[in-house]
XYZ file of C-alpha atoms in Angstrom:
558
model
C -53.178 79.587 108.344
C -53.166 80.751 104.496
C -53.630 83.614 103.181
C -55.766 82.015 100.456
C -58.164 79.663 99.714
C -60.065 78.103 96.899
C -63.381 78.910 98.691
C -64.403 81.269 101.462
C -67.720 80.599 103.487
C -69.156 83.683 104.942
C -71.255 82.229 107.899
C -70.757 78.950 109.546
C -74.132 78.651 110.335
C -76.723 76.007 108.626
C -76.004 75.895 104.987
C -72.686 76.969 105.321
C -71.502 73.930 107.613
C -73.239 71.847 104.869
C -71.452 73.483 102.516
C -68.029 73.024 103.917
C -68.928 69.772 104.150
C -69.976 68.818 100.673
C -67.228 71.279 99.131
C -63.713 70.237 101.399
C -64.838 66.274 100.563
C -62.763 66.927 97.667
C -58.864 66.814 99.269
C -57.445 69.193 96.247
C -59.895 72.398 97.616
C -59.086 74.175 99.939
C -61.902 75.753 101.855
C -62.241 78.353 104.739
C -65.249 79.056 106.670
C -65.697 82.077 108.652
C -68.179 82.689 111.508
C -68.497 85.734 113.640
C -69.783 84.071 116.688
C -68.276 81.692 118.532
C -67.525 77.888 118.846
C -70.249 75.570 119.646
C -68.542 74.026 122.606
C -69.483 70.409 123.868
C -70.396 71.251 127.364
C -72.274 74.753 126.428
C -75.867 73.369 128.086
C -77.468 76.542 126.655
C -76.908 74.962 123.230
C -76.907 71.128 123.699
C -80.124 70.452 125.487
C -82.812 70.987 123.678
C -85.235 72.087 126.549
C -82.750 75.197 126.999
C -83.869 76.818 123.701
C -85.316 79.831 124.908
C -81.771 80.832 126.892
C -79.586 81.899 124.257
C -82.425 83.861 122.173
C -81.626 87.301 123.581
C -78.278 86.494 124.670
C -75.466 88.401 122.620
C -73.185 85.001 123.336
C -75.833 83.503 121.048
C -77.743 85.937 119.258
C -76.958 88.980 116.673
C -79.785 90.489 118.754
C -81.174 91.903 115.837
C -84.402 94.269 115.977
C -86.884 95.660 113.162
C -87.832 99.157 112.750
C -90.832 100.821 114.581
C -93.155 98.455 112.153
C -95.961 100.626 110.625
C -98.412 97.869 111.048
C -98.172 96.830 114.407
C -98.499 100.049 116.327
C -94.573 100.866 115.690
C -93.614 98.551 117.505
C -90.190 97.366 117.408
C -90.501 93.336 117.227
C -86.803 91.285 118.112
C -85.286 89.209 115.485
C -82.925 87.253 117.211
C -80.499 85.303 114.702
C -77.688 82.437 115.864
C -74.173 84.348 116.487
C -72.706 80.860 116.973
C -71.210 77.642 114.878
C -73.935 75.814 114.064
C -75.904 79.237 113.125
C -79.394 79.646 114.029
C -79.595 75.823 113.978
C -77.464 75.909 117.427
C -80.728 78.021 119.018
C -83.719 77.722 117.241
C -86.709 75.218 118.417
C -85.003 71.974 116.652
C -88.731 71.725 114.361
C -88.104 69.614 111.095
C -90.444 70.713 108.523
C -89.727 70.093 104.857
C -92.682 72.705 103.604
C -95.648 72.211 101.279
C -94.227 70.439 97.789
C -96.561 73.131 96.559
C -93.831 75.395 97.799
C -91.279 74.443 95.610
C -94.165 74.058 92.738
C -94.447 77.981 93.075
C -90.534 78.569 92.870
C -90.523 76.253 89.868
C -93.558 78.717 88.732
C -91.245 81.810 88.024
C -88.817 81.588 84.692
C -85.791 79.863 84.927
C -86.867 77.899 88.538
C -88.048 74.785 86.677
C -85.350 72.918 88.424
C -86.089 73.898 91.724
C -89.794 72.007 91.254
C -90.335 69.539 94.365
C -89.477 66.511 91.661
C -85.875 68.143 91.766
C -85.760 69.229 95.352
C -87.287 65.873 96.857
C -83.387 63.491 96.058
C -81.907 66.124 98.474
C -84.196 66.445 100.905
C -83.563 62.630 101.285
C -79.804 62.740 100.692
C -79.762 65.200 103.678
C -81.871 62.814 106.502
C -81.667 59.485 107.505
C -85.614 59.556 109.037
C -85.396 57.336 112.428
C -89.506 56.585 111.974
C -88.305 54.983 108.464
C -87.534 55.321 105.248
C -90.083 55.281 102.306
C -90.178 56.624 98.614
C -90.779 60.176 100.258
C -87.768 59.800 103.297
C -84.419 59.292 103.215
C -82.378 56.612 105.539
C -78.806 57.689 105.448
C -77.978 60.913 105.591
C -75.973 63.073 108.309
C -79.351 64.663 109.368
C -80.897 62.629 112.102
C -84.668 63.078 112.009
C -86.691 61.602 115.056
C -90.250 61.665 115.740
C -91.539 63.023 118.593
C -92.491 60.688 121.400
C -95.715 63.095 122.464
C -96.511 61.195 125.754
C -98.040 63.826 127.411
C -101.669 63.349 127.630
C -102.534 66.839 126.502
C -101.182 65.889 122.908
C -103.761 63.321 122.959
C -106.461 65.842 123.783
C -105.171 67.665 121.040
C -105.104 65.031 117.883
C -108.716 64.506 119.059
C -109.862 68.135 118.963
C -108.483 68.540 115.813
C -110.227 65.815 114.218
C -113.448 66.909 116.138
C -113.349 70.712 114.544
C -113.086 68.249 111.188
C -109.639 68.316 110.455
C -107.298 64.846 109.748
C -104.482 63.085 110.978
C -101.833 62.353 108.693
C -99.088 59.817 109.568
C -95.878 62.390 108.694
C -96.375 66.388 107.829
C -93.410 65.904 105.908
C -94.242 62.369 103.862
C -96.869 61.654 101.233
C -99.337 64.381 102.879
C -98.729 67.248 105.185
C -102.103 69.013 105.519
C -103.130 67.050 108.194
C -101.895 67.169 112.480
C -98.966 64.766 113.817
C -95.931 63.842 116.134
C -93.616 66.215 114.652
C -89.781 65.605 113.174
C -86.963 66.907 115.174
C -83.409 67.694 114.996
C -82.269 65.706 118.245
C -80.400 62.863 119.056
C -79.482 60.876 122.267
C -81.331 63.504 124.026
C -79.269 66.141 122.835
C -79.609 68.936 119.686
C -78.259 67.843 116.573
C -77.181 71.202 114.879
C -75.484 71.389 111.365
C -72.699 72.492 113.049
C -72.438 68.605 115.017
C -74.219 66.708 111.765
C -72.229 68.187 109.019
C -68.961 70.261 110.099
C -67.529 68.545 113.472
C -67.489 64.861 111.796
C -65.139 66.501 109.124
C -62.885 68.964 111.207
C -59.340 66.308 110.727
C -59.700 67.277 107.061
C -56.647 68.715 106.110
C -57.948 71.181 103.656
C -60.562 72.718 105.749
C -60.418 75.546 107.924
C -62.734 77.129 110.040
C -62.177 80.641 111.934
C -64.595 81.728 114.869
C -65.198 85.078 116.511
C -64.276 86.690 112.995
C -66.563 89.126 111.548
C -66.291 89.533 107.578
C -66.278 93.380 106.629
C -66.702 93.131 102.795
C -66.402 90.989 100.025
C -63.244 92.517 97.865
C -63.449 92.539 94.070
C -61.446 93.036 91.198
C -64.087 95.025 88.929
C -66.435 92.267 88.756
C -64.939 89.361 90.186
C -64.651 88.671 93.670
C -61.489 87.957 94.857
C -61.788 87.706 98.699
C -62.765 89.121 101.396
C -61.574 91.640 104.426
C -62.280 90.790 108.208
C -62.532 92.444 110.872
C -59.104 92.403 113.110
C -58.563 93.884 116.720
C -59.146 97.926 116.828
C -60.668 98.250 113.751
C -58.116 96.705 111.483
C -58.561 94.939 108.312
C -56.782 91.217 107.390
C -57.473 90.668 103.476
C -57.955 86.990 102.725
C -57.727 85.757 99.091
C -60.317 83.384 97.404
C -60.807 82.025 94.456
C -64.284 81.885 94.926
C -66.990 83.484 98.115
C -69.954 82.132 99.550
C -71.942 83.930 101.143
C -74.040 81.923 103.630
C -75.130 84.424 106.726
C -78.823 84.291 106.347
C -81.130 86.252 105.123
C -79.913 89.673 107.222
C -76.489 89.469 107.018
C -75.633 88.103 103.618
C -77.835 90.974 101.816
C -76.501 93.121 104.202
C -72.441 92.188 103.229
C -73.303 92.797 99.696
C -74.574 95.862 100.669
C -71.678 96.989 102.383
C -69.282 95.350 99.618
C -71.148 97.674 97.049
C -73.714 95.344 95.564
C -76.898 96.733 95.854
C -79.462 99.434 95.181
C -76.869 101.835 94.005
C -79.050 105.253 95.012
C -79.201 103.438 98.665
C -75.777 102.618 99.126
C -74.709 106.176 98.014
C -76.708 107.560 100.253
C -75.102 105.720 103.237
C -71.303 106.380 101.838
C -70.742 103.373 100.185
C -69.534 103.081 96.963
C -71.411 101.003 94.336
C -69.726 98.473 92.524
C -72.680 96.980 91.096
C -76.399 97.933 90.524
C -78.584 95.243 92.031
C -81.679 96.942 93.255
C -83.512 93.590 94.818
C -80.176 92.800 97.080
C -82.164 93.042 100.535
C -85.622 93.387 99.136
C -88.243 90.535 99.190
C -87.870 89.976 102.801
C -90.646 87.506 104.148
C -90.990 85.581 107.539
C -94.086 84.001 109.622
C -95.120 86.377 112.451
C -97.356 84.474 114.992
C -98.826 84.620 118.045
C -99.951 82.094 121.315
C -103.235 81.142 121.705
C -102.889 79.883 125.693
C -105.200 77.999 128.307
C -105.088 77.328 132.001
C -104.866 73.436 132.080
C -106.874 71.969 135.593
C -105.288 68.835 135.590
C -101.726 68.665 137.132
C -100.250 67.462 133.660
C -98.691 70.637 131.781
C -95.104 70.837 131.875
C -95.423 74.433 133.621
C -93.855 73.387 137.100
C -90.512 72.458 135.075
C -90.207 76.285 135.176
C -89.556 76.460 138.521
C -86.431 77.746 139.391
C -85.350 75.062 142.186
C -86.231 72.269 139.721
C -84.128 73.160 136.523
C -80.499 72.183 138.904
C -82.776 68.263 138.801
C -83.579 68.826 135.131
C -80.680 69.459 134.116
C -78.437 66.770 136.434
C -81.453 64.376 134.997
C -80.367 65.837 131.201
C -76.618 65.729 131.848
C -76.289 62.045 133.192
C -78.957 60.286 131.920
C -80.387 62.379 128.342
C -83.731 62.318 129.441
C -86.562 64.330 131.341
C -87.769 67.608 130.522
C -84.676 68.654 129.487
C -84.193 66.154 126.267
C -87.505 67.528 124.115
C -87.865 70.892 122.407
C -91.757 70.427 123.390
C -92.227 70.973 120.235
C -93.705 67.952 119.644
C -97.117 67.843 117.660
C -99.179 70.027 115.380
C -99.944 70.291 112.197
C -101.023 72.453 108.874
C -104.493 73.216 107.693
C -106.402 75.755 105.222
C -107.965 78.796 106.482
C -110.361 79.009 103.956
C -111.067 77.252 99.853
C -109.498 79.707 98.098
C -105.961 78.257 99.633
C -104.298 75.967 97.369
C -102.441 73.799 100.064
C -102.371 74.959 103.670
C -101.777 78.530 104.549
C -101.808 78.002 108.678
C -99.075 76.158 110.639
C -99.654 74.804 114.493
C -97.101 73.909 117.253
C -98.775 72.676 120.571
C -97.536 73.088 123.667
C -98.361 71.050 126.944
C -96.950 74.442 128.676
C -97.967 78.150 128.868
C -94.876 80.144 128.034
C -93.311 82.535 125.566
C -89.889 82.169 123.473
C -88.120 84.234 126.462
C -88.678 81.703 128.997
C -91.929 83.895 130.841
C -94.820 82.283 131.639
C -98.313 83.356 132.525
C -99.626 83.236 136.281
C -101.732 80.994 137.404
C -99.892 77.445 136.940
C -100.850 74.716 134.417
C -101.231 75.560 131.218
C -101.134 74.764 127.621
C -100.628 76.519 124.048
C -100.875 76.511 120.209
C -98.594 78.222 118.367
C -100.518 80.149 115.095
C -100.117 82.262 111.972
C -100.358 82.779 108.497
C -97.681 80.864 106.415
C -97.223 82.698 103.098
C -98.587 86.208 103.611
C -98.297 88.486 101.041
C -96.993 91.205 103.305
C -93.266 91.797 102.440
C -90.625 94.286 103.887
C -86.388 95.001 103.502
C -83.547 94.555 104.783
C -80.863 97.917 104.332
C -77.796 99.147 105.699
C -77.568 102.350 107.446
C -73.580 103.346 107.641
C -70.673 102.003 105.787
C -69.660 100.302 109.180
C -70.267 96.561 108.648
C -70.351 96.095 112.731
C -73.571 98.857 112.272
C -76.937 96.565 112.045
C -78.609 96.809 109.456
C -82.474 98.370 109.361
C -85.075 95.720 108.910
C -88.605 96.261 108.444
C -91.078 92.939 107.690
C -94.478 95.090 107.200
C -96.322 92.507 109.534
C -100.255 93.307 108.783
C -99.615 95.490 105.508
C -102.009 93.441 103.754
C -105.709 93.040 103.227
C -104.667 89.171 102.547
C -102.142 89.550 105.658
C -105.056 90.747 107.891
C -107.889 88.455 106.919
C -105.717 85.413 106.942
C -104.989 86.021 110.720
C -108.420 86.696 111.775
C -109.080 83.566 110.027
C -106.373 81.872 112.160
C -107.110 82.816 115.478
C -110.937 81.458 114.810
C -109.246 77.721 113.703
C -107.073 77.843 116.670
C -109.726 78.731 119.196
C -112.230 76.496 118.022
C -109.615 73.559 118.190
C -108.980 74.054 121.856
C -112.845 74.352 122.808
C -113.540 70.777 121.334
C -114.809 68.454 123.726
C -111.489 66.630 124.177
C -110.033 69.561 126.375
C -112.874 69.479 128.420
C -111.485 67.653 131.083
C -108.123 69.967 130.740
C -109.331 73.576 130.207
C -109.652 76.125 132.514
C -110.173 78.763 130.003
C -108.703 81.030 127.619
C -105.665 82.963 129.318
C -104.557 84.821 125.977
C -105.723 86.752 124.007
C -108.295 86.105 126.748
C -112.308 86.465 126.564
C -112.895 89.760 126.051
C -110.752 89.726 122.616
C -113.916 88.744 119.951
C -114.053 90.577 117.245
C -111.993 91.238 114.163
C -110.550 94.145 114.627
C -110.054 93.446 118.706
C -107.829 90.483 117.038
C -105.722 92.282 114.935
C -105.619 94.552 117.809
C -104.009 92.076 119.791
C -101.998 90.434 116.728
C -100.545 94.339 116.753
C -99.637 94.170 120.131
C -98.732 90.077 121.425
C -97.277 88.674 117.887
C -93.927 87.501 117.684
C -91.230 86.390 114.649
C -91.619 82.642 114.318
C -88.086 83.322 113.313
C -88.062 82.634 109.580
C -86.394 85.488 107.867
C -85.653 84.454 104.188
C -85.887 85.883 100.634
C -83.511 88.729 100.689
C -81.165 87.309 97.994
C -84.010 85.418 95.798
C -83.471 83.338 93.020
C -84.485 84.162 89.350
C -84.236 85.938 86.404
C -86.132 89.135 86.324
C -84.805 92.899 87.251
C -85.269 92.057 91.089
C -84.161 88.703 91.706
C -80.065 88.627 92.924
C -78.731 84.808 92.510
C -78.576 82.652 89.253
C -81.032 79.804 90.078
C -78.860 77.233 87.592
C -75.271 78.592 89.249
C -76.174 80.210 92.604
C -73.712 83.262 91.601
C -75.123 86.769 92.131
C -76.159 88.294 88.799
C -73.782 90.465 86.752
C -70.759 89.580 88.927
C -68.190 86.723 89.420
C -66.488 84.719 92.224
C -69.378 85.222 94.561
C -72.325 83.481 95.068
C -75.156 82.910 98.056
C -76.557 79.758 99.737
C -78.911 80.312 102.258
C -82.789 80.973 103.363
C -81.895 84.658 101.474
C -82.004 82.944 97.989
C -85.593 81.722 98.629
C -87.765 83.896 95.988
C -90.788 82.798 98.354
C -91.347 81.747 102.022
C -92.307 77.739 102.531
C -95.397 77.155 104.521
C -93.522 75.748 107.746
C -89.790 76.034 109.897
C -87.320 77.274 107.228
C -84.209 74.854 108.746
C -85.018 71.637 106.624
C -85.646 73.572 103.381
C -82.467 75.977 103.757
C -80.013 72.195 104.211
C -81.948 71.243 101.229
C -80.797 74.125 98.669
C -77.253 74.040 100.532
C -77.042 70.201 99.558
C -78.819 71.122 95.803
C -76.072 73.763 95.359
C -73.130 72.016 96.506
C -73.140 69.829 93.514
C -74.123 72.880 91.378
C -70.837 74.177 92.628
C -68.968 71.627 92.341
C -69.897 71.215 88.744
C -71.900 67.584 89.631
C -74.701 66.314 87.230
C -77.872 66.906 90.373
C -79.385 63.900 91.441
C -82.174 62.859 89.151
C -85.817 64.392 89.902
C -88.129 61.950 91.719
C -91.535 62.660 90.606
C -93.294 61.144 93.439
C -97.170 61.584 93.777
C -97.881 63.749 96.690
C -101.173 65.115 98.750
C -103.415 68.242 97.373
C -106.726 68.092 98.495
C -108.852 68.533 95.326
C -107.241 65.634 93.883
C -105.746 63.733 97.526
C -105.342 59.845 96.833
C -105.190 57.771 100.098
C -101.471 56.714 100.712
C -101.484 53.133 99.922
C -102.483 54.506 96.518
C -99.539 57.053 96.203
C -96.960 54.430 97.374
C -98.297 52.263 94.983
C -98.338 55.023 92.075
């Protein structure tokens, strides 16, 4: 060990492993990352097989175990906001989905002054540089990147039921949600391979590990990001009993997500500079949208009672996982290889939408993120909720203590927008699943259940059942106005030096799907800012809106 680098990572979690990656390729930089949880091991089921997912959520092995605030809007409730506290980040626990977003997402970033480079033309080289797509490559996928993308096999026949009750409430099929068109239901992209999670930790960071000039400490917290005036010059961790080990840098990135990285600059004394006086912190630096902006996808499950013997729902049985996972651990297959997150789709709630503003995971099970399941046996789900609300909360430290969480508040259901928009969600979803193709499945509507009708008993139950899809972003945003925190053309926090963040945080708006594949893409699109690298040149590649939608052949063609 040094005591100094040329670049600290703060967070070995998604972007940062791609980060150390990209940055330690060059031999003459040294780079250190630093993660507060713990190693990924090899032989950790809980992270490795994908059907495990919902054990480490809620286990402090795994999990910052983070909470919101009593949330105004959802009958105080406090809702969990589990993050990864692990290598690999949140991309060692989350539900392995694949989803690129809307290129009308990164149209709207491009939208706000000095974001013209973050357009989906600019964006689309990295998604590609990132994946190498195992269903093929085309002018819209990439074929040989670290990032192995497979397509879900979805053999169970309740997917089928579901691709045709989708097209019988009128909506289409589209051959890949994250290709030419993604409004549209498929076989979903997923992080696995071999039968086994493919993290950033095992895509990006293990495969480079013998570098020489690349470090990586676990189970180290950081406590603050020191600076000289200005300039950051590196950081202090936390050592046993309270202690503080300095570490110098010539330059910090900040890559925890979008809690933790607003929340170091907070306690390093970059923020709202009333707030952090408040707490006992000193200010070094008046940035009042450091932890503002905070967006996420809250959603709920719309379940049925299946009365055919072919939902996954026995595999919850407790004397079957020891066969599961002896099937999983020998042979990569069984329940235990999918994420059973396998097929959905996206789709407009109403006109007025410009591209679609609802996202669906189905399940062939009944059965929340915590592993409980209804009563009852079979079942199946769909997984629904608004994808770009308007509702938007904060993210603030409460003590000087950087092992104190911080307070976070999302503002679920703050909106007139918010509230119509999920009323208008829960009617797509139920009238998908009472098409005529579940007929032969469905043994009814388990939740919200029958007597939940009307708009307000919706909400109601919004209020009370809805869960974090686990998308936190938007805390650090890009751009140039009085509120936005990170340099879109640099990625270094505005007014100050040495320090810079890469991760979901510098989103200035939420994409309309899972936040993994769009958070490697900006860690790949910054690397080679950092590094000083002309960016791959844009790709302006035709792409599906639905006022102006050309049939594919046509767009490959174009």
């Amino acid at each position: 060990m040094t005591d100094s680098y040329d670049v600290i990572i703060v967070g070995g979690g998604s972007a940062g492993c791609a980060l150390a990656n990209r940055l330690s390729a060059d031999p003459s930089t040294s780079v250190l990352v630093i993660e507060a949880g713990r190693k990924d091991w090899k032989a950790d089921v809980y992270v490795h097989m994908p059907a495990a997912l919902t054990f480490p959520i809620g286990n402090p092995l795994y999990d910052w175990m983070y909470s919101t605030d009593p949330e105004p809007f959802m009958n105080d409730r406090r809702v969990t906001a589990g993050r990864g506290k692990i290598l690999g980040g949140s991309s060692s626990i989350n539900g392995m989905i694949f989803q690129r977003g809307n290129p009308l997402d990164y149209e709207r970033w491009a939208a706000d002054p000095g974001m013209q480079e973050w357009d989906y033309a600019h964006c689309l080289p990295y998604f590609k540089k990132m994946e190498n797509c195992l269903a093929g490559e085309d002018p819209w996928r990439g074929g040989s990147g670290p990032l192995e993308v497979e397509r879900a096999p979805v053999r169970n026949p309740l997917f089928g039921a579901f691709f045709n009750a989708v097209q019988q409430a009128g909506y289409p099929l589209t051959p890949d949600v994250n290709g030419y068109r993604q409004e549209g239901f498929a076989a979903f992209d997923q992080n696995l391979r071999n039968g086994r999670r493919l993290s950033a930790a095992r895509a990006y960071l293990h495969p480079v590990l013998h570098r020489r000039n690349l470090t990586v400490r676990t189970s180290t917290q950081v406590a603050r990001v020191v600076f000289d005036r200005t300039r950051a010059v590196g950081v202090e961790v936390l050592g046993r009993g309270g202690s503080l080990e300095r570490i110098n840098a010539g330059e910090v990135i900040l890559s925890g997500g979008a809690f933790n990285s607003p929340a170091l600059l907070q306690f390093s004394g970059v923020g709202d500079a009333a707030h952090l006086e408040s707490v006992g912190v000193k200010p070094i630096h008046h940035l009042p949208g450091v932890g503002a902006n905070l967006q996420d996808h809250l959603e709920v499950y719309v379940q049925h009672a299946c009365t055919q013997p072919v939902s996954l729902n026995p595999s919850l049985a407790m004397w079957k996982r020891p066969i599961i996972g002896a099937q999983w651990l020998f042979l990569r297959s069984g329940p235990g290889a999918s994420n059973h997150f396998e097929g959905g789709g996206f789709a407009r709630s109403n006109d007025e939408v410009a591209y679609p503003n609802l996202m669906f995971h189905f399940l062939p099970i009944a059965v929340r993120y915590d592993g409980t399941a209804p009563t009852g046996g079979h079942g199946y789900q769909v997984h629904i909720g608004p994808m770009y609300s308007d509702a938007r909360g904060r993210v603030r430290i409460t003590s000087p203590d950087p092992t104190t969480a911080p307070s976070i508040a999302f503002n679920y259901l703050s909106t007139d927008q918010d509230r119509r928009e999920w009323v208008e969600a829960v009617k797509v979803a139920r009238d998908i699943l009472s098409q005529h193709a579940f007929a032969e499945f469905s043994g009814g509507e388990i939740s919200p259940g029958s007597e939940v009708s009307t708009d307000e008993q919706v909400l109601e139950w919004v209020r009370r059942d809805g869960e974090t899809a686990y998308h936190p972003s938007c805390t650090c945003r890009m751009g140039t106005d009085d509120m936005s925190v990170i340099d879109p053309a640099t990625m270094r926090v505005h007014g100050l030096d040495g320090v810079r963040v890469v991760d979901a945080s510098v989103f200035p708006y939420i994409t309309n799907a899972n936040l993994y594949a769009p958070t490697m893409m900006v860690a790949e699109k910054a690397a080679d800012i950092i590094l000083g690298r002309a960016p791959i040149p844009a790709e302006r590649r035709e792409f599906y809106r639905h006022a102006t939608g050309m049939p594919l052949e046509e767009a490959v063609d174009a």
